[in-house]
XYZ file of C-alpha atoms in Angstrom:
734
model
C 55.555 -19.385 -46.250
C 57.042 -19.952 -49.775
C 55.305 -17.393 -51.038
C 56.155 -15.235 -48.077
C 60.071 -15.847 -49.070
C 59.778 -15.460 -52.967
C 58.503 -12.098 -52.073
C 60.736 -11.454 -49.945
C 63.597 -12.110 -52.400
C 62.082 -10.306 -55.114
C 61.872 -7.300 -53.143
C 65.654 -8.217 -51.908
C 66.772 -8.219 -55.278
C 65.011 -5.403 -57.086
C 66.201 -3.471 -54.189
C 69.644 -4.083 -55.046
C 68.745 -3.650 -58.844
C 67.964 -0.128 -58.029
C 70.618 0.925 -55.683
C 73.403 1.568 -57.956
C 71.357 3.910 -59.517
C 71.341 5.802 -56.408
C 74.566 5.271 -55.534
C 75.741 6.706 -59.203
C 75.037 9.392 -61.726
C 72.349 8.469 -64.162
C 73.011 9.149 -67.564
C 69.819 10.271 -69.968
C 71.668 9.250 -72.794
C 73.138 5.821 -71.416
C 70.726 4.642 -69.045
C 67.342 6.278 -69.827
C 66.739 6.801 -73.359
C 68.036 3.365 -75.160
C 64.909 1.974 -72.656
C 62.326 4.178 -74.270
C 63.798 3.333 -77.824
C 63.497 -0.591 -76.611
C 59.867 -0.104 -75.453
C 60.748 -0.768 -71.693
C 58.559 1.595 -71.019
C 58.026 0.039 -67.530
C 62.078 0.309 -66.592
C 61.887 3.799 -68.479
C 59.301 5.274 -66.297
C 60.670 4.261 -63.035
C 63.752 5.237 -64.175
C 62.705 8.901 -65.603
C 60.969 9.785 -62.286
C 63.898 9.193 -60.031
C 66.144 11.295 -62.734
C 63.580 14.432 -62.564
C 64.491 14.286 -59.045
C 68.012 15.246 -59.344
C 67.780 17.020 -62.737
C 63.843 18.763 -62.597
C 64.913 20.639 -65.207
C 65.585 17.892 -67.658
C 62.878 18.965 -70.526
C 63.119 16.189 -72.424
C 62.352 13.672 -69.831
C 58.217 15.212 -68.703
C 57.892 14.888 -72.420
C 58.855 11.282 -71.957
C 56.689 10.646 -69.225
C 53.767 12.042 -71.114
C 55.121 9.811 -74.220
C 54.824 6.949 -71.921
C 51.320 8.159 -69.857
C 49.479 8.600 -73.312
C 50.609 5.033 -74.522
C 49.416 3.553 -71.324
C 46.125 5.574 -71.337
C 45.649 4.407 -74.848
C 45.886 1.039 -73.700
C 43.261 0.419 -71.289
C 39.688 0.806 -71.999
C 38.093 3.784 -71.397
C 34.473 2.282 -70.079
C 35.871 -1.188 -67.892
C 39.279 0.762 -66.642
C 38.063 4.205 -67.104
C 39.775 4.674 -63.544
C 42.907 3.778 -64.969
C 42.048 6.068 -68.280
C 41.803 9.054 -65.733
C 44.813 8.599 -63.805
C 47.130 8.686 -67.075
C 44.813 11.591 -68.593
C 45.990 13.382 -65.416
C 49.410 12.215 -65.684
C 49.316 13.440 -69.813
C 48.341 16.704 -68.656
C 50.759 17.115 -66.212
C 54.045 15.836 -67.922
C 52.756 17.603 -71.159
C 52.156 21.048 -69.806
C 55.640 20.691 -67.468
C 57.015 19.934 -70.897
C 55.620 23.175 -72.415
C 56.483 25.127 -70.031
C 60.264 24.401 -70.113
C 60.332 23.835 -74.012
C 63.544 26.252 -75.814
C 64.603 26.717 -78.739
C 68.095 25.607 -77.421
C 66.733 22.289 -76.202
C 65.252 21.471 -79.338
C 68.337 22.304 -81.072
C 70.718 20.918 -78.178
C 68.545 17.192 -77.672
C 66.951 17.256 -80.831
C 67.518 13.068 -81.524
C 65.098 12.705 -78.503
C 62.257 14.165 -80.487
C 62.072 11.597 -83.235
C 58.216 12.382 -82.702
C 58.568 15.488 -84.717
C 60.872 14.020 -87.173
C 60.111 14.851 -91.133
C 61.325 13.107 -94.303
C 64.655 15.218 -95.161
C 65.321 15.560 -91.587
C 65.650 11.415 -90.702
C 67.211 11.481 -94.402
C 70.332 13.584 -93.162
C 70.840 12.477 -89.913
C 70.592 16.216 -88.374
C 67.278 17.088 -87.233
C 65.788 21.132 -86.961
C 63.041 21.253 -85.216
C 61.422 24.407 -84.889
C 59.735 25.310 -81.708
C 56.534 26.743 -83.279
C 56.320 23.278 -84.775
C 55.943 21.493 -81.379
C 53.967 24.021 -79.605
C 50.386 23.695 -81.142
C 51.248 19.620 -81.371
C 51.580 19.405 -77.328
C 48.643 21.891 -76.908
C 46.378 19.888 -78.582
C 47.677 17.312 -76.695
C 46.764 18.761 -73.484
C 43.498 20.170 -74.517
C 42.850 16.544 -75.749
C 43.455 14.988 -72.506
C 41.634 17.674 -70.618
C 38.875 17.399 -72.381
C 38.677 13.163 -72.219
C 38.856 13.350 -68.485
C 35.949 15.682 -68.222
C 33.808 13.877 -70.529
C 35.618 10.346 -69.290
C 34.370 11.337 -65.756
C 30.681 12.605 -66.550
C 30.128 8.950 -69.014
C 31.709 6.859 -66.198
C 29.872 8.377 -63.324
C 26.292 7.965 -65.675
C 27.433 4.905 -66.580
C 28.024 3.073 -63.105
C 24.741 4.877 -61.399
C 22.992 3.343 -64.459
C 24.170 -0.045 -63.263
C 24.377 0.912 -59.739
C 20.565 1.324 -59.809
C 19.653 -1.887 -62.037
C 21.154 -4.260 -59.034
C 19.470 -2.398 -56.659
C 16.516 -3.397 -59.143
C 17.071 -6.729 -60.033
C 18.123 -7.346 -55.803
C 15.017 -5.999 -54.856
C 12.732 -7.807 -57.191
C 14.642 -10.590 -57.199
C 13.995 -10.619 -53.410
C 10.388 -10.452 -53.909
C 10.256 -13.445 -56.347
C 12.179 -15.347 -53.038
C 9.891 -14.491 -50.551
C 6.196 -14.633 -52.812
C 5.771 -17.797 -54.774
C 2.580 -15.564 -56.792
C 1.614 -12.600 -57.496
C -1.340 -12.854 -56.071
C 0.315 -14.489 -52.629
C 2.577 -11.087 -52.999
C -1.126 -8.756 -53.160
C -2.567 -10.595 -50.256
C 0.440 -10.583 -48.030
C 1.246 -7.304 -48.977
C 2.495 -4.544 -45.764
C 3.741 -1.131 -45.679
C 6.771 -3.087 -45.474
C 6.288 -4.238 -49.399
C 4.713 -1.388 -50.176
C 7.880 0.868 -49.583
C 9.959 -2.360 -51.157
C 7.881 -1.295 -54.428
C 8.104 1.982 -54.109
C 11.751 1.735 -53.933
C 12.311 -0.588 -56.900
C 10.212 1.821 -58.786
C 12.556 4.858 -58.245
C 16.059 2.378 -58.503
C 14.435 1.379 -61.654
C 14.032 5.253 -63.196
C 16.733 6.077 -61.847
C 18.361 3.390 -64.266
C 16.616 4.768 -67.354
C 17.765 8.330 -66.437
C 21.340 7.894 -65.828
C 21.284 5.321 -68.891
C 19.576 7.795 -71.246
C 22.359 10.766 -70.156
C 25.457 8.286 -70.676
C 23.874 7.865 -74.066
C 23.370 12.146 -74.754
C 27.249 12.099 -73.598
C 28.462 9.554 -76.030
C 26.951 11.586 -78.554
C 29.097 14.556 -77.499
C 32.303 12.703 -77.118
C 32.404 9.003 -78.762
C 34.470 5.913 -77.175
C 35.541 3.433 -79.800
C 33.372 0.263 -79.698
C 30.289 1.372 -76.883
C 27.193 2.671 -78.974
C 24.600 1.088 -76.481
C 21.036 1.404 -76.799
C 18.585 -0.214 -74.663
C 14.759 -1.916 -75.374
C 12.512 -2.141 -72.126
C 9.923 -5.250 -71.541
C 7.079 -5.732 -69.332
C 6.744 -7.721 -66.722
C 3.737 -9.727 -67.102
C 4.110 -13.053 -65.159
C 5.902 -12.849 -61.887
C 8.253 -15.093 -61.009
C 8.955 -15.986 -64.932
C 9.968 -12.329 -66.092
C 12.118 -10.532 -64.334
C 14.651 -12.577 -62.955
C 17.611 -12.822 -63.505
C 21.440 -12.470 -62.249
C 22.698 -9.850 -63.467
C 22.125 -7.990 -67.153
C 25.126 -7.179 -69.760
C 25.458 -3.552 -69.612
C 28.250 -4.094 -72.345
C 26.299 -5.162 -74.914
C 25.019 -3.435 -78.118
C 21.426 -3.528 -77.107
C 20.898 -3.939 -73.248
C 17.423 -5.798 -71.915
C 15.795 -3.984 -69.369
C 13.115 -5.286 -67.401
C 10.184 -2.426 -66.717
C 10.476 -2.629 -63.388
C 8.610 0.556 -62.388
C 5.769 -0.270 -64.034
C 5.217 -3.224 -62.933
C 6.040 -2.265 -58.891
C 3.795 0.617 -59.044
C 0.801 -1.022 -60.882
C 1.379 -3.712 -57.885
C 1.073 -0.619 -55.194
C -2.377 0.607 -57.075
C -3.736 -2.810 -56.985
C -2.695 -3.528 -52.952
C -4.233 0.493 -52.268
C -7.261 0.116 -54.738
C -8.039 -3.438 -54.717
C -6.415 -5.448 -51.572
C -7.037 -2.684 -48.727
C -10.484 -2.219 -49.529
C -11.028 -5.723 -50.206
C -9.542 -6.593 -46.416
C -11.271 -4.014 -45.248
C -14.832 -5.870 -46.365
C -13.767 -8.841 -44.859
C -12.805 -7.330 -41.556
C -16.577 -6.333 -41.609
C -17.914 -9.384 -42.736
C -15.804 -11.348 -40.521
C -16.720 -9.367 -37.498
C -20.898 -10.092 -38.777
C -20.309 -13.701 -39.238
C -19.286 -13.393 -35.884
C -21.619 -11.841 -33.890
C -24.510 -13.441 -36.027
C -22.857 -17.132 -34.983
C -22.643 -16.766 -31.418
C -26.124 -14.528 -30.856
C -27.532 -17.197 -33.175
C -28.791 -14.400 -35.682
C -29.355 -14.322 -39.416
C -26.540 -13.474 -41.176
C -26.034 -13.495 -45.212
C -22.454 -14.306 -46.831
C -21.397 -11.541 -49.039
C -21.193 -13.914 -52.491
C -19.661 -11.310 -54.258
C -16.915 -10.123 -52.388
C -15.940 -14.460 -51.290
C -15.607 -14.880 -55.316
C -13.834 -11.347 -55.596
C -11.232 -12.846 -52.767
C -10.660 -16.148 -54.376
C -8.962 -13.961 -57.666
C -6.421 -13.357 -54.850
C -6.748 -16.238 -52.649
C -8.782 -18.663 -53.824
C -10.364 -21.159 -50.382
C -8.846 -18.760 -47.944
C -8.630 -19.307 -44.520
C -10.648 -15.792 -44.212
C -13.298 -17.095 -46.644
C -13.727 -20.623 -44.951
C -14.135 -19.142 -41.202
C -16.358 -16.787 -42.746
C -18.480 -19.627 -44.549
C -17.882 -21.507 -41.411
C -19.836 -18.579 -38.991
C -22.334 -18.149 -41.697
C -24.037 -21.681 -41.693
C -23.165 -22.048 -37.715
C -25.457 -18.943 -37.455
C -28.104 -20.429 -39.829
C -27.634 -24.460 -38.245
C -28.321 -22.411 -34.733
C -31.735 -20.758 -36.148
C -32.610 -23.892 -38.086
C -32.657 -25.403 -34.974
C -34.650 -23.227 -32.696
C -37.069 -23.599 -35.627
C -36.844 -27.441 -35.049
C -37.501 -27.064 -31.347
C -40.308 -24.707 -32.021
C -42.125 -26.953 -34.535
C -43.653 -29.163 -33.420
C -47.133 -30.731 -35.082
C -44.809 -31.515 -38.425
C -45.993 -34.991 -40.746
C -43.041 -37.468 -41.946
C -42.534 -35.123 -45.107
C -41.773 -32.075 -43.354
C -39.895 -33.681 -40.364
C -37.459 -34.792 -43.286
C -37.385 -31.455 -44.352
C -36.911 -30.081 -41.319
C -33.725 -32.365 -40.317
C -32.906 -32.361 -43.699
C -31.713 -28.993 -43.561
C -30.211 -29.285 -40.507
C -27.652 -31.715 -41.681
C -27.231 -29.578 -44.360
C -26.133 -26.108 -42.085
C -24.126 -28.584 -39.913
C -22.458 -30.305 -42.455
C -21.560 -27.072 -44.187
C -20.120 -25.847 -41.313
C -18.198 -28.630 -41.147
C -16.920 -28.258 -44.500
C -16.139 -24.747 -43.881
C -14.378 -25.669 -40.379
C -12.458 -28.368 -41.722
C -10.573 -26.382 -44.742
C -10.179 -23.581 -42.009
C -8.338 -25.775 -39.342
C -6.101 -26.705 -43.105
C -5.350 -23.640 -43.095
C -4.543 -22.723 -39.772
C -0.496 -22.249 -40.632
C 1.645 -19.190 -40.356
C 1.717 -17.737 -43.509
C -2.089 -17.428 -44.159
C -2.822 -16.287 -40.641
C -0.640 -13.433 -41.373
C -1.912 -12.315 -44.641
C -5.506 -11.724 -42.567
C -3.886 -10.946 -39.093
C -5.416 -7.408 -38.385
C -8.697 -8.901 -39.214
C -8.444 -12.254 -37.378
C -6.875 -10.143 -34.056
C -10.218 -9.001 -33.532
C -11.273 -12.437 -32.069
C -7.675 -14.583 -32.352
C -4.581 -12.753 -30.424
C -2.116 -15.171 -32.106
C -2.324 -18.276 -34.264
C -2.230 -20.969 -31.443
C -5.256 -19.174 -30.313
C -7.457 -19.986 -33.337
C -6.165 -23.563 -33.806
C -7.400 -24.066 -30.406
C -10.981 -22.407 -30.653
C -11.432 -24.266 -33.921
C -10.546 -27.397 -32.105
C -13.423 -26.718 -30.051
C -15.759 -25.633 -32.521
C -14.922 -28.789 -34.457
C -15.664 -31.140 -31.604
C -18.476 -29.525 -31.438
C -19.477 -29.741 -34.911
C -19.108 -33.279 -34.991
C -21.086 -33.738 -32.472
C -23.774 -32.511 -34.395
C -23.680 -33.828 -37.389
C -23.641 -37.236 -36.444
C -26.426 -37.302 -34.255
C -28.062 -35.624 -36.978
C -26.727 -38.204 -39.548
C -28.411 -40.737 -37.557
C -31.719 -38.827 -37.651
C -31.586 -37.918 -40.945
C -31.175 -41.480 -42.510
C -34.028 -43.251 -40.206
C -36.626 -39.984 -41.060
C -36.011 -40.791 -45.206
C -36.413 -44.708 -44.002
C -39.649 -44.089 -42.087
C -40.741 -41.905 -45.137
C -40.376 -44.008 -47.566
C -41.646 -46.959 -45.746
C -44.952 -45.705 -44.754
C -45.436 -44.996 -48.619
C -49.290 -46.170 -48.545
C -50.138 -50.046 -50.348
C -53.703 -49.851 -51.677
C -55.279 -52.973 -53.997
C -57.417 -52.215 -57.378
C -59.398 -55.360 -58.852
C -58.025 -57.485 -56.030
C -54.216 -56.476 -57.181
C -52.153 -54.817 -54.830
C -51.350 -51.511 -56.026
C -48.917 -49.684 -53.732
C -47.156 -45.911 -53.637
C -44.451 -46.237 -54.395
C -42.312 -46.865 -57.604
C -41.661 -50.379 -57.730
C -40.472 -50.280 -61.716
C -38.338 -53.596 -62.233
C -37.173 -55.840 -65.431
C -40.306 -57.695 -67.277
C -39.586 -60.911 -66.045
C -40.249 -60.427 -62.270
C -43.028 -59.139 -62.764
C -46.653 -61.580 -62.179
C -49.134 -61.231 -64.440
C -51.581 -58.872 -63.851
C -49.455 -57.024 -61.318
C -49.697 -52.605 -61.438
C -45.886 -51.676 -62.296
C -45.898 -47.747 -60.833
C -43.000 -45.620 -63.174
C -43.660 -42.931 -60.972
C -45.543 -41.363 -57.750
C -46.584 -37.636 -57.163
C -48.090 -36.582 -53.713
C -50.334 -33.581 -53.730
C -50.404 -31.035 -50.553
C -53.676 -32.451 -49.849
C -52.004 -36.087 -49.285
C -53.384 -37.713 -52.459
C -51.356 -39.968 -54.766
C -50.808 -39.839 -58.440
C -49.439 -42.424 -60.180
C -48.774 -43.691 -63.522
C -47.496 -46.954 -65.074
C -48.242 -50.097 -66.510
C -50.189 -53.601 -65.969
C -48.493 -56.913 -67.285
C -50.976 -59.306 -69.084
C -50.441 -62.997 -69.963
C -49.525 -62.660 -73.240
C -47.120 -59.811 -72.019
C -48.955 -56.568 -73.517
C -48.597 -53.881 -70.977
C -51.644 -51.894 -70.523
C -50.901 -48.471 -69.513
C -52.586 -46.671 -66.394
C -53.106 -43.384 -64.727
C -54.533 -43.547 -61.104
C -55.520 -40.866 -58.336
C -55.738 -42.126 -54.262
C -56.913 -40.476 -51.640
C -57.693 -41.831 -48.054
C -56.187 -45.402 -49.221
C -58.707 -45.330 -51.644
C -58.797 -46.076 -56.130
C -60.478 -42.026 -57.027
C -59.828 -42.795 -60.792
C -58.397 -44.905 -62.711
C -58.125 -44.669 -66.428
C -56.199 -47.257 -68.072
C -54.693 -47.507 -71.812
C -54.868 -50.756 -74.213
C -54.304 -51.528 -77.652
C -56.566 -53.519 -79.462
C -54.263 -55.583 -80.688
C -51.800 -57.690 -78.680
C -48.820 -56.704 -80.797
C -48.953 -53.003 -79.422
C -48.517 -52.090 -76.177
C -48.715 -48.838 -73.710
C -47.173 -47.715 -70.864
C -47.348 -44.392 -68.948
C -43.467 -43.674 -67.613
C -43.530 -40.032 -66.224
C -45.906 -38.243 -64.607
C -45.866 -34.200 -63.242
C -48.517 -32.597 -61.238
C -50.029 -28.860 -62.405
C -52.812 -26.557 -61.203
C -55.684 -28.368 -62.284
C -54.853 -32.116 -62.797
C -51.693 -33.942 -64.122
C -49.505 -34.445 -67.046
C -48.058 -37.798 -67.957
C -46.126 -39.165 -70.555
C -47.261 -41.977 -73.042
C -45.734 -44.485 -74.951
C -46.957 -47.379 -77.545
C -44.340 -50.039 -78.437
C -43.496 -53.301 -80.188
C -44.931 -55.899 -77.046
C -41.641 -58.252 -76.395
C -39.358 -55.828 -77.407
C -41.166 -52.995 -75.783
C -39.432 -50.859 -78.276
C -41.484 -47.369 -78.852
C -43.481 -46.720 -81.529
C -44.856 -43.288 -80.636
C -44.811 -40.978 -77.915
C -47.022 -38.296 -76.424
C -47.823 -36.551 -73.203
C -51.926 -36.486 -71.965
C -53.061 -33.823 -69.931
C -55.856 -35.430 -67.127
C -57.961 -32.978 -64.910
C -58.904 -33.546 -60.764
C -61.442 -35.629 -61.883
C -59.325 -38.073 -64.293
C -60.777 -36.563 -67.365
C -57.994 -36.778 -70.638
C -58.591 -33.356 -71.790
C -56.177 -34.131 -74.135
C -53.282 -36.359 -75.866
C -50.354 -34.360 -78.039
C -48.276 -36.541 -80.256
C -44.148 -36.140 -79.417
C -42.279 -35.952 -82.585
C -39.820 -38.375 -81.753
C -39.395 -42.361 -80.583
C -36.936 -41.811 -77.856
C -38.628 -42.811 -74.175
C -40.214 -39.954 -72.107
C -38.603 -40.939 -68.614
C -39.183 -38.132 -66.866
C -41.766 -35.094 -66.787
C -41.585 -31.994 -64.962
C -44.293 -29.172 -64.684
C -42.565 -25.520 -63.373
C -46.259 -23.597 -62.273
C -43.796 -19.979 -61.569
C -43.425 -20.143 -65.839
C -46.450 -22.724 -67.040
C -43.801 -24.640 -68.707
C -43.012 -28.590 -69.070
C -39.799 -30.556 -69.213
C -39.573 -33.407 -70.281
C -36.538 -36.163 -70.653
C -36.820 -39.019 -72.985
C -33.513 -41.635 -73.321
C -33.258 -45.204 -75.421
C -35.442 -46.468 -77.995
C -36.621 -49.515 -75.753
C -39.426 -48.931 -72.900
C -36.851 -50.748 -70.745
C -33.590 -49.068 -70.777
C -30.587 -52.099 -69.744
C -28.484 -49.256 -69.986
C -25.581 -50.792 -71.631
C -25.240 -48.426 -74.920
C -24.403 -45.179 -75.470
C -27.531 -43.333 -76.509
C -28.988 -39.661 -76.460
C -30.542 -37.879 -73.353
C -33.071 -35.275 -74.594
C -34.235 -32.833 -72.922
C -36.831 -30.038 -74.402
C -39.342 -27.178 -72.146
C -41.954 -26.089 -73.628
C -45.311 -24.357 -73.059
C -47.775 -26.143 -71.207
C -50.859 -23.832 -72.498
C -49.591 -24.767 -76.424
C -46.991 -26.936 -76.830
C -44.387 -24.177 -78.100
C -40.745 -25.514 -77.842
C -38.852 -23.100 -75.369
C -35.495 -24.930 -75.910
C -34.154 -28.674 -76.575
C -30.564 -29.751 -75.560
C -29.080 -33.402 -75.634
C -25.939 -35.286 -74.355
C -24.747 -38.465 -75.229
C -24.794 -41.271 -71.828
C -23.318 -44.616 -71.345
C -25.841 -45.257 -67.779
C -29.116 -44.346 -67.373
C -31.117 -40.990 -66.046
C -32.396 -41.880 -62.239
C -34.363 -38.592 -61.779
C -35.010 -35.312 -62.933
C -35.223 -32.902 -60.264
C -37.032 -29.216 -60.269
C -35.020 -26.574 -58.527
C -34.755 -23.169 -58.439
C -34.125 -21.861 -61.422
C -33.627 -24.617 -63.327
C -33.235 -28.683 -63.416
C -30.912 -31.438 -61.742
C -30.278 -34.064 -63.666
C -29.512 -37.424 -61.705
C -28.092 -40.609 -62.733
C -25.362 -43.444 -62.994
C -22.237 -43.038 -65.898
C -19.512 -44.920 -67.305
C -19.321 -42.227 -70.183
C -21.184 -39.195 -70.775
C -19.931 -36.450 -73.231
C -21.703 -33.027 -74.049
C -22.075 -30.853 -77.172
C -19.381 -28.152 -75.831
C -16.907 -31.385 -75.712
C -16.464 -32.263 -71.789
C -16.467 -35.746 -71.427
C -16.327 -38.104 -68.251
C -15.340 -41.053 -67.933
C -15.701 -43.431 -64.778
C -12.419 -44.007 -62.645
C -13.310 -47.514 -62.528
C -12.420 -49.213 -65.716
C -15.362 -51.152 -66.418
C -17.382 -49.361 -69.486
C -19.847 -52.328 -69.316
C -21.188 -50.715 -66.869
C -22.143 -47.260 -64.578
C -20.276 -47.137 -61.807
C -20.337 -43.143 -61.133
C -22.617 -40.911 -59.666
C -23.060 -37.804 -62.251
C -25.673 -34.590 -61.649
C -25.872 -32.292 -64.572
C -27.994 -28.481 -63.572
C -30.058 -26.940 -66.558
C -31.316 -23.517 -66.129
C -34.696 -23.429 -66.987
C -36.066 -20.775 -69.633
C -32.297 -20.864 -71.028
C -31.732 -24.528 -71.125
C -27.885 -23.762 -70.469
C -25.972 -25.793 -68.256
C -25.481 -23.998 -65.267
C -22.808 -26.632 -63.676
C -21.913 -30.604 -63.846
C -20.878 -32.404 -61.215
C -19.277 -35.851 -60.536
C -19.067 -37.491 -57.456
C -15.513 -38.169 -56.821
C -15.501 -42.489 -55.852
C -12.714 -44.644 -56.718
C -14.895 -47.364 -56.065
C -17.718 -48.305 -58.430
C -21.713 -47.624 -56.838
C -24.763 -46.667 -57.833
C -27.537 -44.759 -57.545
C -31.160 -45.644 -57.489
C -33.480 -43.529 -55.987
C -33.912 -39.704 -55.574
C -35.276 -37.615 -52.493
C -35.360 -34.208 -52.454
C -36.286 -32.609 -49.004
C -35.679 -29.253 -50.421
C -33.113 -27.251 -52.657
C -30.566 -27.557 -50.038
C -30.892 -31.566 -49.544
C -31.315 -33.719 -52.460
C -30.820 -37.526 -51.429
C -29.711 -39.548 -53.733
C -29.792 -43.097 -52.104
C -28.386 -46.725 -53.534
C -25.641 -48.913 -52.813
C -21.834 -49.850 -53.804
C -21.394 -52.162 -56.946
C -22.398 -51.303 -60.601
C -25.530 -50.626 -61.451
C -28.371 -53.244 -62.261
C -31.717 -52.844 -63.220
C -33.332 -54.325 -59.956
C -35.621 -53.176 -57.287
C -33.865 -51.234 -54.402
C -34.780 -50.817 -50.756
C -33.174 -48.575 -49.093
C -31.126 -49.684 -45.488
C -30.040 -46.761 -43.095
C -27.210 -48.493 -41.942
C -25.950 -50.035 -44.855
C -26.980 -48.427 -47.883
C -24.806 -45.622 -49.929
C -26.782 -42.165 -48.569
C -25.271 -39.201 -51.128
C -26.493 -35.535 -50.233
C -26.615 -32.641 -52.869
C -27.862 -29.410 -53.080
C -29.039 -27.187 -55.620
C -25.519 -25.868 -56.167
C -24.625 -29.631 -56.708
C -21.997 -29.882 -54.517
C -21.633 -33.201 -53.131
C -21.653 -32.048 -49.115
C -22.338 -35.408 -47.730
C -21.187 -37.722 -46.573
C -17.855 -35.409 -45.601
C -15.220 -38.143 -46.281
C -14.982 -38.949 -49.527
C -14.221 -42.104 -50.292
């Protein structure tokens, strides 16, 4: 209320002050001109308007109003306060024009003292000014022309400048709105609908309009310069969505205006949506439909991997890709189950392979289904709503359906887990034991520390079964003086068919056969000669035996690293060998080089050679399609390309985690490395390959020890990987 009273009081006093002016005759020379001379232009401006109402032919009043309007017009910023400048420019034009129309010689003679602007030095000195009309008229006409030109040009400048600011502000609002709505550029692309495309098109149009009006503003300034304004603009590209282009406002009064090229970005985004995302979604819709039909009809369906890899560029591990994966694996599971029911006369190895593959498909289906359930939210459903609506009418419908599928697959997988473990155990326990020279000769590898080996005992380093059911074994036998004698043997139907033994003549030297692989006409075996006692390697070789047990050749190896595994590729005729350490027995307590070489079996010509360093041990070298997988335990592992991994358990004295590295055949390059994500120490002791889809890693929790291992289905560690090195079992990672 106090503010209101103050305003009312001010208005009352002003009216009281002005009342005498209306109540008495105003004298120009007494009441108005002194105000002008004092510089009290605001009061003079009001008084002049009042005076002209009673004295419309007061010529000098028009001139003074024009002068005050001119002074006011020059006081304000033409760009920031252009509307005020334009108003006073109108006043200038009007009052100068009215003055020009009424000006006479008589007026200049009679009221010369009111035209001080036109005094020359002589007039000022004499005190008796003589002003000619031909001196005044051109000046007034110039002023009228000036303010007409100002009004015309400033109107254009203001219009172009205002439009440029208006359109850029609209661009900012649209772009900032997109950054608030979408967390990443890829998310924007995947979620884009017609509304988004319309927004992007409007964004491009507003930016184009900004540049259009800025260019015209610049041309208008060139034709009619404004003091203090000569802006230029530069354009920056938008590279990173939500980093570039995000600003609350842009200062268009700066000498260098910084613009973001919203049009280029928006048009490129629309192009990406039209040319990349829309065709991608069409292909996904077809793939989704085919995968569902295959699962429903128990038909085969092959996943379009390039399609899903392309989708991963925009939406990694997406809801739709996981659903396609699930239905594809479900259809494969159904087919494998039908085949398993038809094949009744399978041996233990074939049964283990069949059920392992069932577990593979079931495990992969469970993995994809779990990922689908985790991704089933409103945002992800909206990304593929038109695709999913062909099967699920809403997000809740999808969740309910996936929950039902989850109950089914969990039941299937639990059944398979027990079955596979039992089959592997039966298979391992069923390995026959024969005898030679009245000493038991097992067909199961029983390599262990020498102090646990009895005198005369056969120690099997590797055992391989051929397609006819024959076993080929290699290893060594311990003598009373700790000298080792190497042996290679073939067993058929529980009997030794042939036995080759290799013994050095001097007791200080021992021999052992460390690994074996089958060929078309026999087998290849790695042999070492080592110092008895420390068993440090003195020399190594590859020996070839025929099916009849005859040693055909012995090829020395050009190194003294201990060959641990040899594998033969009958497709290309290559053998691949893995060597590690300088001693026969590997306690795995030193960081050592692991050497892999591949060569032609026919002439030994080297194909490739690779190596890495390992604090740990290698458990097996597993041949798979198009390559080999090295599996072992590690505390620390490093590769020539700089990659290095350390077990998560801080105990570098023992290898406490599992690694797998895949090398391609013929080229020898690493195609993948993977490490089991465990925070607890664990170790693998045995590897059983059922197929490329199911490579079983058997072991126990705790650090690795050089010891014998026996698989227990209910207690032992059991991991499964495929040839791509994905650990898909167990499904709940420790």
